[in-house]
Short mmCIF file of C-alpha atoms and ligand atoms in Angstrom, two decimals:
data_model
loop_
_atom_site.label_atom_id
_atom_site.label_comp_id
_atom_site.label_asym_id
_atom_site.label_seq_id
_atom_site.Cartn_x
_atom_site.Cartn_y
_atom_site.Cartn_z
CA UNK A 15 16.25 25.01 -20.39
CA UNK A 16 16.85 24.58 -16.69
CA UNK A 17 14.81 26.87 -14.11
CA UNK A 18 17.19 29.48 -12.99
CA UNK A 19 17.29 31.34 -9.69
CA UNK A 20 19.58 34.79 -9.68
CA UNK A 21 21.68 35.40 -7.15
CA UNK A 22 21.63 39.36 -7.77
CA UNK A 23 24.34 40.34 -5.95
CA UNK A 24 26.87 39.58 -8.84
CA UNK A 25 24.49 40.68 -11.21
CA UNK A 26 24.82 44.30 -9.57
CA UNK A 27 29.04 43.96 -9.30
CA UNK A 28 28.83 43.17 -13.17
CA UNK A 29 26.51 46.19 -13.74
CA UNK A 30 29.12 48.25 -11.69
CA UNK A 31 32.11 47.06 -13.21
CA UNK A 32 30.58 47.57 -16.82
CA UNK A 33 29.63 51.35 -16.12
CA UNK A 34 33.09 51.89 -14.59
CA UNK A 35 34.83 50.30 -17.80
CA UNK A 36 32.64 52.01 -20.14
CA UNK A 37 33.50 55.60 -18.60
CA UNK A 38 37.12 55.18 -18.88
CA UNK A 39 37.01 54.00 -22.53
CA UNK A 40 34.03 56.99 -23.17
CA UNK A 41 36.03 59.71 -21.47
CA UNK A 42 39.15 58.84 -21.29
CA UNK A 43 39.47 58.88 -17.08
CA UNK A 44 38.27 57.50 -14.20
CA UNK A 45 34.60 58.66 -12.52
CA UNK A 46 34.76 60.80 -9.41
CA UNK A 47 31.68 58.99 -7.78
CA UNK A 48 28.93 56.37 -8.74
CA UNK A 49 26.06 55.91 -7.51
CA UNK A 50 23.17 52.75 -7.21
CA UNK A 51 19.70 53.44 -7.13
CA UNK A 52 17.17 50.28 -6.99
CA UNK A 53 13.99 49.65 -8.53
CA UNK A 54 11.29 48.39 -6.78
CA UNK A 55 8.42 45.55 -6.38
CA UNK A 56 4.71 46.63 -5.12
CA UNK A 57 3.72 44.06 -2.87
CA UNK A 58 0.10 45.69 -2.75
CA UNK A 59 -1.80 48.93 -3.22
CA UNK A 60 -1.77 49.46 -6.64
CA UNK A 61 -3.08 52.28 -8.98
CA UNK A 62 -3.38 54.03 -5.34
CA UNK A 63 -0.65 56.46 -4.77
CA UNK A 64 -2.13 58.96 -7.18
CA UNK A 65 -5.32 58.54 -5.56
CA UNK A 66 -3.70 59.59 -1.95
CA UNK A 67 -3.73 55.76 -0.83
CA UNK A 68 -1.63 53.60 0.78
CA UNK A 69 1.21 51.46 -0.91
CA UNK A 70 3.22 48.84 0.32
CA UNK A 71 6.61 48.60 -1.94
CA UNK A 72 10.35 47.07 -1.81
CA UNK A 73 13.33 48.63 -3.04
CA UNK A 74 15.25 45.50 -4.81
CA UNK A 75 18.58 44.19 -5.53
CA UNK A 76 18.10 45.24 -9.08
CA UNK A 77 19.62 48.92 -9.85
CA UNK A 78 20.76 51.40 -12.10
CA UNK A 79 24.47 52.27 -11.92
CA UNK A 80 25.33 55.82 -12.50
CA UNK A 81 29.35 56.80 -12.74
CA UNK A 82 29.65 60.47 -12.93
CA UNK A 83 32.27 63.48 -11.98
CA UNK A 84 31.75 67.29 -12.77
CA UNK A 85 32.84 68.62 -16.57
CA UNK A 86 33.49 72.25 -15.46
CA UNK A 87 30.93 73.14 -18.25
CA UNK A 88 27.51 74.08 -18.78
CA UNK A 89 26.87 70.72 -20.63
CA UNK A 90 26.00 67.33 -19.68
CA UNK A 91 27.45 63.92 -21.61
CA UNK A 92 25.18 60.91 -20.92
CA UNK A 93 25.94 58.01 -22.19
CA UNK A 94 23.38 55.19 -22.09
CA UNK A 95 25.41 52.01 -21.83
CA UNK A 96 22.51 49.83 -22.54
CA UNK A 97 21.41 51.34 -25.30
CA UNK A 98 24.88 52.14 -26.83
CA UNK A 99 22.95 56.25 -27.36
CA UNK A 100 25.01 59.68 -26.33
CA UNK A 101 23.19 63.10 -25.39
CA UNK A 102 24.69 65.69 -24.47
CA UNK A 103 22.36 69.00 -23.03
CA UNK A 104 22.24 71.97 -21.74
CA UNK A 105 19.88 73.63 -19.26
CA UNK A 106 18.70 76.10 -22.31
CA UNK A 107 18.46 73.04 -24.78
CA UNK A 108 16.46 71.33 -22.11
CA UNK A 109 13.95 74.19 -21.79
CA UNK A 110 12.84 73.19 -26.03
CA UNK A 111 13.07 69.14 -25.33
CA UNK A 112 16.49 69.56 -27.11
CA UNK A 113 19.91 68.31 -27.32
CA UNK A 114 22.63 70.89 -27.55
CA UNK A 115 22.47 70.83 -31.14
CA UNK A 116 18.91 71.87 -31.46
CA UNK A 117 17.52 68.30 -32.53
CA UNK A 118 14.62 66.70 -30.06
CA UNK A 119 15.91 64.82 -26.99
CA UNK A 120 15.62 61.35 -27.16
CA UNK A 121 13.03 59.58 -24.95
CA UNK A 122 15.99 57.40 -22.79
CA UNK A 123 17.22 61.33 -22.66
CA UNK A 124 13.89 62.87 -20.80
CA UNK A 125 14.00 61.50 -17.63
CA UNK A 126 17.84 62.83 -17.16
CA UNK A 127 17.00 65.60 -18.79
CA UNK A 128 13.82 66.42 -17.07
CA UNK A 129 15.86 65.93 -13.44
CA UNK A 130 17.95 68.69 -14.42
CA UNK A 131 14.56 70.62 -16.03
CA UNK A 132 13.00 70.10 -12.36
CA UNK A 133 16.16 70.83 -10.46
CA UNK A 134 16.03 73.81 -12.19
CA UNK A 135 12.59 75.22 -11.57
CA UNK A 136 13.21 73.84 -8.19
CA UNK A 137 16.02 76.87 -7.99
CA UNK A 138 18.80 73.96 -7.37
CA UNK A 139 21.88 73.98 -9.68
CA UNK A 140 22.60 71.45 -12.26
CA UNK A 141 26.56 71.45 -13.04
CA UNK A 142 27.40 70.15 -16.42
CA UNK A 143 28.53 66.40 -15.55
CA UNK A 144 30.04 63.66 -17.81
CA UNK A 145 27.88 60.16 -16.95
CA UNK A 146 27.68 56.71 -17.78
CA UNK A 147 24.96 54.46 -16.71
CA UNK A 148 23.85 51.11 -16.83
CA UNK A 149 20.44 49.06 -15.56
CA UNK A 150 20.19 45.59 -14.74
CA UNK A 151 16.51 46.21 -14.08
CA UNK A 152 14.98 44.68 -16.80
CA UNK A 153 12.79 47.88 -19.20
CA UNK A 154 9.03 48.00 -18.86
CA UNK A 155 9.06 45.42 -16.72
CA UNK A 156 6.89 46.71 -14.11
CA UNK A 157 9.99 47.56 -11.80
CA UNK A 158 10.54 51.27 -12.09
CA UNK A 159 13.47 51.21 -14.17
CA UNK A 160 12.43 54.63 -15.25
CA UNK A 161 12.31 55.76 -11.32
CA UNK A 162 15.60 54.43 -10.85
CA UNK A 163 17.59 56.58 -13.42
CA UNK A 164 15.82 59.88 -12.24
CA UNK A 165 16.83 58.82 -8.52
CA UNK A 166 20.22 58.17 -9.67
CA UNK A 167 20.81 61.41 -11.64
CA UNK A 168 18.94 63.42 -8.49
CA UNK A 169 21.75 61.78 -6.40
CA UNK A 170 24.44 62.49 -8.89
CA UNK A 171 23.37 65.84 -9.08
CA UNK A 172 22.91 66.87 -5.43
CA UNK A 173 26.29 65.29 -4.73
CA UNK A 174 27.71 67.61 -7.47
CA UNK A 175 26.57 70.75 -6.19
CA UNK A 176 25.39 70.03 -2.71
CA UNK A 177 21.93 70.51 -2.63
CA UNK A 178 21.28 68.57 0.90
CA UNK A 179 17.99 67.29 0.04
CA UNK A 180 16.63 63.94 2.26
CA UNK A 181 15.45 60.99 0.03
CA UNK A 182 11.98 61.90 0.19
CA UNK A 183 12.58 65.57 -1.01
CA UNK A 184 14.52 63.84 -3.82
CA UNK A 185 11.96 61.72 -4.85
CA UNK A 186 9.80 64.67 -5.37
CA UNK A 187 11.83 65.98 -7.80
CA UNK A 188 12.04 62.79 -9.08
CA UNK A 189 8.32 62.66 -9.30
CA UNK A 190 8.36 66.26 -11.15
CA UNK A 191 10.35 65.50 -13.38
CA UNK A 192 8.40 62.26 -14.28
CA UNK A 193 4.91 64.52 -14.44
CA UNK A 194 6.13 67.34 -16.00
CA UNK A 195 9.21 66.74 -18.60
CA UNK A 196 8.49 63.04 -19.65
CA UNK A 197 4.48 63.48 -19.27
CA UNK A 198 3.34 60.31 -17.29
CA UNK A 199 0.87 61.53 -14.49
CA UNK A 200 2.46 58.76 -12.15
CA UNK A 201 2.58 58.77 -8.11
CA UNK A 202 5.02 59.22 -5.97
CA UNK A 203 5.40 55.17 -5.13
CA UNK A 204 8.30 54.15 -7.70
CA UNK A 205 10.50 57.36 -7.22
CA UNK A 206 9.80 56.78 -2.78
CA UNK A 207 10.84 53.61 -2.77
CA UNK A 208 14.45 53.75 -4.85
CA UNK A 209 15.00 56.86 -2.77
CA UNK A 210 14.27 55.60 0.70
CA UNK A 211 14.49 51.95 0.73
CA UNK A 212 15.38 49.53 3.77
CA UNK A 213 17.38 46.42 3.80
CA UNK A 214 14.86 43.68 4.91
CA UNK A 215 11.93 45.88 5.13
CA UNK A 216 8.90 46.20 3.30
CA UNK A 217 7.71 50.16 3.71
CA UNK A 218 4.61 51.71 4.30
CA UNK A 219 3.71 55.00 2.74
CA UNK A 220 0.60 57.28 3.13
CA UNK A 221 0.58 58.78 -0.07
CA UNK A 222 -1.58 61.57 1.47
CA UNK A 223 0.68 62.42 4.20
CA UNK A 224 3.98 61.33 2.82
CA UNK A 225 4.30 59.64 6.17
CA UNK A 226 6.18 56.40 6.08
CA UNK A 227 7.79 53.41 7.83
CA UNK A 228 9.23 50.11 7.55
CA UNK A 229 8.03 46.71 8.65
CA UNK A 230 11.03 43.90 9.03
CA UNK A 231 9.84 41.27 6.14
CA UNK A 232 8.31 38.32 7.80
CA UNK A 233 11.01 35.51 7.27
CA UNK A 234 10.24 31.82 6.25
CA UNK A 235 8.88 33.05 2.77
CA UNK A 236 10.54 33.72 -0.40
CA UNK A 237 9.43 37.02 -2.63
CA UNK A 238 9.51 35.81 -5.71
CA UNK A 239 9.43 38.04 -8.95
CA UNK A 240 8.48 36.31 -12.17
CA UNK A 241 8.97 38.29 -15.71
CA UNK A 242 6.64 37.52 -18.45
CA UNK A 243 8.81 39.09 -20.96
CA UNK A 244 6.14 40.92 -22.43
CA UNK A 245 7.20 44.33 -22.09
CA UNK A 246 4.60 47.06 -20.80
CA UNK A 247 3.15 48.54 -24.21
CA UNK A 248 0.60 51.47 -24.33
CA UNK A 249 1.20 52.37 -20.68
CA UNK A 250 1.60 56.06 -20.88
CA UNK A 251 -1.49 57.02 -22.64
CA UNK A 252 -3.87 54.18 -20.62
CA UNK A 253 -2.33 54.64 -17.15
CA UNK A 254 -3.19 58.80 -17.61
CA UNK A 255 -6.83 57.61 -19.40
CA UNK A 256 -7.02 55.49 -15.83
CA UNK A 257 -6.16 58.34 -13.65
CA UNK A 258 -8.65 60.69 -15.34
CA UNK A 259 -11.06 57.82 -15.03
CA UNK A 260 -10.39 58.15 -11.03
CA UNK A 261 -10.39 62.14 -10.99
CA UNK A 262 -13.92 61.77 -12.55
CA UNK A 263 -15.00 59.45 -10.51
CA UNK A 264 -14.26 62.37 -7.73
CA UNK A 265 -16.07 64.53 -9.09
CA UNK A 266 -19.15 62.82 -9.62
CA UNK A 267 -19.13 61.43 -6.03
CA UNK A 268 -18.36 64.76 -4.56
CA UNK A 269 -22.00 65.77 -5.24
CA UNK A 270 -22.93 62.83 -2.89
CA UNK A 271 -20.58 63.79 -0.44
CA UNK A 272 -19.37 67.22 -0.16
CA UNK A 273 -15.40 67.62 0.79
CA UNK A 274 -14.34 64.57 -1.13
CA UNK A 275 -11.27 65.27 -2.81
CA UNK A 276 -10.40 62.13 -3.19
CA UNK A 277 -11.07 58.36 -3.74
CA UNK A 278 -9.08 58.04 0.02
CA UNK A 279 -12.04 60.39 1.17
CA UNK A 280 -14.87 57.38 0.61
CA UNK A 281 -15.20 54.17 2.71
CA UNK A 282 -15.93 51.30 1.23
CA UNK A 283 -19.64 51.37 2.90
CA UNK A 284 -20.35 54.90 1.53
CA UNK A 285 -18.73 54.10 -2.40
CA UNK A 286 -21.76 51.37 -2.09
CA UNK A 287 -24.23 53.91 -1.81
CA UNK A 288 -23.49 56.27 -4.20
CA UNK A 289 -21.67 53.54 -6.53
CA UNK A 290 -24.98 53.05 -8.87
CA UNK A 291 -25.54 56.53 -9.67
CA UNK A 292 -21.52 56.30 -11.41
CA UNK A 293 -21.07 55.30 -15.47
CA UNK A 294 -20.27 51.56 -15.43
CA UNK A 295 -16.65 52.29 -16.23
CA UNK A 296 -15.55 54.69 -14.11
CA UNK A 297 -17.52 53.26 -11.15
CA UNK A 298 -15.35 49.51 -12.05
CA UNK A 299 -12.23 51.89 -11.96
CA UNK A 300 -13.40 53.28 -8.79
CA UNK A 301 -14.10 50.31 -7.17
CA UNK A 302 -10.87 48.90 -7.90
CA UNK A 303 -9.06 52.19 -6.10
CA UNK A 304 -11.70 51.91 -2.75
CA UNK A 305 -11.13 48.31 -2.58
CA UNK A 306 -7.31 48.03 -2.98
CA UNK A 307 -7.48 51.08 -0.23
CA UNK A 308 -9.15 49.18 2.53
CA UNK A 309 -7.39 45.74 1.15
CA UNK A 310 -4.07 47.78 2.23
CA UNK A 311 -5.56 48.92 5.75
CA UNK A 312 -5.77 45.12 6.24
CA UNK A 313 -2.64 44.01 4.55
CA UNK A 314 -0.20 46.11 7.03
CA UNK A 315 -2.28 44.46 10.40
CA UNK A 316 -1.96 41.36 8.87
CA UNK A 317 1.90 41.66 7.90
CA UNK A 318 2.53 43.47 11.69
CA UNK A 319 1.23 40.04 12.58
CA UNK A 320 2.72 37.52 10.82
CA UNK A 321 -0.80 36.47 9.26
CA UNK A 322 1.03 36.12 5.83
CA UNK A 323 -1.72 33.29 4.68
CA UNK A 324 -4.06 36.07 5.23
CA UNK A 325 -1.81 38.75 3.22
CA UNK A 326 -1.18 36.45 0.63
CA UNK A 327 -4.97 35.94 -0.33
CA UNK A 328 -5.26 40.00 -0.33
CA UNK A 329 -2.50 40.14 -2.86
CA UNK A 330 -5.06 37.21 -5.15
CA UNK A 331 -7.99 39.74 -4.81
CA UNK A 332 -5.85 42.65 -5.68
CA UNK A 333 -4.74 40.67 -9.23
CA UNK A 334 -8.40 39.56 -9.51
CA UNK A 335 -9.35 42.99 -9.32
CA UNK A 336 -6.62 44.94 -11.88
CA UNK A 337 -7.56 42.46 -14.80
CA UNK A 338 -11.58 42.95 -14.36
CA UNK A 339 -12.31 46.43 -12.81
CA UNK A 340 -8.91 48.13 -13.58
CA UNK A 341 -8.11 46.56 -16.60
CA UNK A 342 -4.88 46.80 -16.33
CA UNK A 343 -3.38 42.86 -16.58
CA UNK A 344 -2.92 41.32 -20.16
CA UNK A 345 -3.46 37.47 -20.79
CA UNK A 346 0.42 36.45 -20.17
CA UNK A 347 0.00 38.04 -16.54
CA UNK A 348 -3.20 35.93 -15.75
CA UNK A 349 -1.74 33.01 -17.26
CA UNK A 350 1.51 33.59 -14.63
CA UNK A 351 -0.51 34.33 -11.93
CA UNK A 352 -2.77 31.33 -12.18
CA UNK A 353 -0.22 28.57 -12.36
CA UNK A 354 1.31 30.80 -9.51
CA UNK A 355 -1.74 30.58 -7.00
CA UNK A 356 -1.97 26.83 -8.02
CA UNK A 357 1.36 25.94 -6.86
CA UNK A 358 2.16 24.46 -3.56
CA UNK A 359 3.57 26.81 -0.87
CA UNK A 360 2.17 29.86 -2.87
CA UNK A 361 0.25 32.43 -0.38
CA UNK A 362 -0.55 35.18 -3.03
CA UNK A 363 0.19 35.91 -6.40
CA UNK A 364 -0.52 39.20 -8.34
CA UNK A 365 0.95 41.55 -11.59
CA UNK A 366 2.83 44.16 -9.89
CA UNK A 367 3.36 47.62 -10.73
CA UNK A 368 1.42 49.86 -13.51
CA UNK A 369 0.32 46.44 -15.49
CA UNK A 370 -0.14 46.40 -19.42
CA UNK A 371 3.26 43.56 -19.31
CA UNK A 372 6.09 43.00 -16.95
CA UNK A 373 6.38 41.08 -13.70
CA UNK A 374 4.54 39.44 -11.16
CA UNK A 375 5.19 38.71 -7.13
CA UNK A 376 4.39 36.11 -5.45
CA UNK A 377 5.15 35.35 -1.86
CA UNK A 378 5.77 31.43 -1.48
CA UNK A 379 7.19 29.32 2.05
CA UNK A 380 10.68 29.28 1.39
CA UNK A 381 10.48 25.20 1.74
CA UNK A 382 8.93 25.07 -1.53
CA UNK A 383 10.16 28.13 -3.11
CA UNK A 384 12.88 25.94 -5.58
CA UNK A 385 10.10 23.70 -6.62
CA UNK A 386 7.94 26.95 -7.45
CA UNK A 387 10.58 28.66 -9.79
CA UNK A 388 10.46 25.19 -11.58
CA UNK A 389 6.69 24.35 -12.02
CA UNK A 390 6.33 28.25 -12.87
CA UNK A 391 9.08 28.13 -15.27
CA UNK A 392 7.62 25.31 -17.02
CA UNK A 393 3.77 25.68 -16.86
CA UNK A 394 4.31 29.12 -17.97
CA UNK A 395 6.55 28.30 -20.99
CA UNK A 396 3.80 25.48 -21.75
CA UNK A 397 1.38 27.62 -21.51
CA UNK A 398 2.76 30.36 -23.91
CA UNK A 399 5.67 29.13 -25.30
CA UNK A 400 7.69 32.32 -23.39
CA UNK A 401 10.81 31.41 -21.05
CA UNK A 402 10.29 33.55 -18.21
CA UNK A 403 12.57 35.34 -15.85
CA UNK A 404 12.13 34.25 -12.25
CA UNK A 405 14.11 36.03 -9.55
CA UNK A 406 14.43 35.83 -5.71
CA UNK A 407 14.21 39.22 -4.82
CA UNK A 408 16.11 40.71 -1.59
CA UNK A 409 15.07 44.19 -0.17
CA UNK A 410 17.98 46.73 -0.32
CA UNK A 411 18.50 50.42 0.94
CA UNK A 412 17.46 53.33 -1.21
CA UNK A 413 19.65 54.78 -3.69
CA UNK A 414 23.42 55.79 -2.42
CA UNK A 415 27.08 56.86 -3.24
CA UNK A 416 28.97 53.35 -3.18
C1 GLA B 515 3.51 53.02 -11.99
C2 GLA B 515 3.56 54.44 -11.43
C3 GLA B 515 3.29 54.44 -9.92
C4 GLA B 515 2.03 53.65 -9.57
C5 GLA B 515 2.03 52.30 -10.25
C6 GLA B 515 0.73 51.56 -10.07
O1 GLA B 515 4.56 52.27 -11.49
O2 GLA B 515 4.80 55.04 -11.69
O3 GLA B 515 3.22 55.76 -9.46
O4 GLA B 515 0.89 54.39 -9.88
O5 GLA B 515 2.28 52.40 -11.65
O6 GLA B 515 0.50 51.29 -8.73
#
């Protein structure tokens, strides 16, 4: 097979036109509104934002495509086009994990379904809509497809009954929704970025503060994203076992230094100190968190100045670092990523995103960027016998009404 490089652009006017198509067969009339809402790559800072760090993300040209208008009703239709799955739910169903008809919601189901939960607790009402939707960001992939759908059904649902709330207040509900109703103890990174994305831009957010900015991407290079169609398996249960890991990690160093309240509170001088008197695991897990912290620090000076040969050997010691003190990579992600940093024209190369399966990025000079996809392509189908997916990603605005 030939190396293939997506345009994405008509990969997001097929996803549209699909959803559109699939609601008039489904119900029988047009939409009133639909809605995009991107997914996003990690460029560095990973494993952080529940540990109040910094992250450095991209909203991409890869969305989820919500069609939508209001039923008049107390129930909500949802039809998964992807899937080829219906649910329809109320707000009292969705109280027992239900579907109207009293059987358990399916899992595609919770992270609608736990919007409207959130909205709900939130005091905001959720009018009974009928929905179609459709991703063309590939599942467990490492790209927030889950993210996506809440920020689309947030959007659907404020522009339904007028909530007014800005796209960082929506991406907390996003996030509650995520934490509460589906059960994944996640950050706020992945819902952030779909909701407040920037064309061109690579943002900056304080996960303490919720402060945040954009920095123009430095042109010349090529942001690659390269699938190793290994699917993330196991992540819920070992991405909360890794967060616990961190909160006891607080704990223990809090004795050392009073006020800590979290792994942002320690430099990397003072973790040093105190780092022997941790259990091996948690102090490797700890590590991992101080280290990607400061590597961040240094990341945005380097990207505010151009120093991208710099960056792109921060984002090699951030992979380095997930597969042997996080534990998060699997052997098809080192396998990409070494034939990756290899490669002419490469700067950096690292899994993005919670780990277990899914993507990688790497930032190459655009001058060799074609001959990249191709030696990737083919060392890593040598190597494992798996065609990959390798995509030129473009930064895009935060989810909208189109
Ligand atoms: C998942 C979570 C994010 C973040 C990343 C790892 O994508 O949803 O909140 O923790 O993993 O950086």
């Amino acid at each position: 097979m030939e190396a293939s490089i997506h345009q994405t652009d008509p990969i997001n006017s097929a996803t549209r036109d699909a959803v559109l198509a699939e609601f008039q067969a489904y119900f029988h009339s047009s939409p009133d509104y639909i809605v995009r809402a991107p997914g996003r790559v990690n460029l560095l800072g990973e494993h952080v934002d529940y540990n109040d760090g910094i992250v450095l993300p991209i909203a991409i040209d890869r969305s989820t495509w919500l069609a939508f208008r209001a039923n008049g009703s107390e129930k909500s239709n949802l039809l998964a086009k992807d899937l080829g799955r219906y649910c329809s739910f109320t707000l009292s169903s969705l109280h027992h994990k239900q579907n109207n008809r009293g059987n358990p919601l399916p899992d595609w189901a919770l992270y609608p379904g736990g919007v409207c939960w959130a909205a709900d607790k939130a005091g905001l009402g959720c009018p009974g809509m009928d929905a179609v939707y459709s991703s063309n960001i590939p599942n467990g992939s490492g790209l927030s497809s889950s993210a996506s759908i809440e920020m689309a059904f947030v959007l659907a649902w404020q522009t339904l009954a007028g909530w007014g709330l800005q796209p960082m207040q929506r991406a907390l509900l996003g996030k509650k929704a995520e934490n509460l109703y589906v059960g994944v103890q996640s950050g706020i990174m992945d819902q952030f970025a779909s909701a407040c994305g920037k064309e061109n831009s690579i943002l900056v957010l304080d996960c303490r503060s919720l402060e945040w900015y954009a920095i123009p991407l430095p042109t010349g290079y090529s942001y690659v994203i390269a699938n190793t169609m290994k699917p993330r398996r196991l992540s819920s249960g070992e991405y909360n076992k890794r967060k616990a890991d961190c909160e006891e990690a607080v704990r223990l160093l809090a004795e050392f230094q009073p006020g800590l309240t979290s792994l942002r509170d320690i430099t990397l001088e003072d973790f040093n100190r105190f780092s022997h008197k941790l259990p091996e695991r948690i102090e490797r897990r700890a590590r991992h968190v101080v280290e990607e912290i400061e590597r961040t620090l240094r990341a945005i000076l380097m990207l505010k100045s151009r120093e991208m040969e710099a960056f792109g050997k921060l984002l090699n010691l951030g992979h380095a670092s997930l597969r042997d003190l996080y534990e998060v990579s699997i052997p098809e992600l080192d396998t990409m990523v070494e034939i990756a940093q290899g490669l002419p024209g490469c700067l950096g190369a690292r899994l993005t995103g919670a780990g277990f399966g899914g993507c990688t990025i790497n930032i190459v000079e655009e001058a060799y960027v074609k001959e990249f996809v191709r030696q990737l392509t083919k060392g890593y189908q040598g190597a494992t016998g798996i065609f990959p997916d390798i995509t030129i990603c473009r930064s895009t605005e935060g989810a909208s009404l189109e």
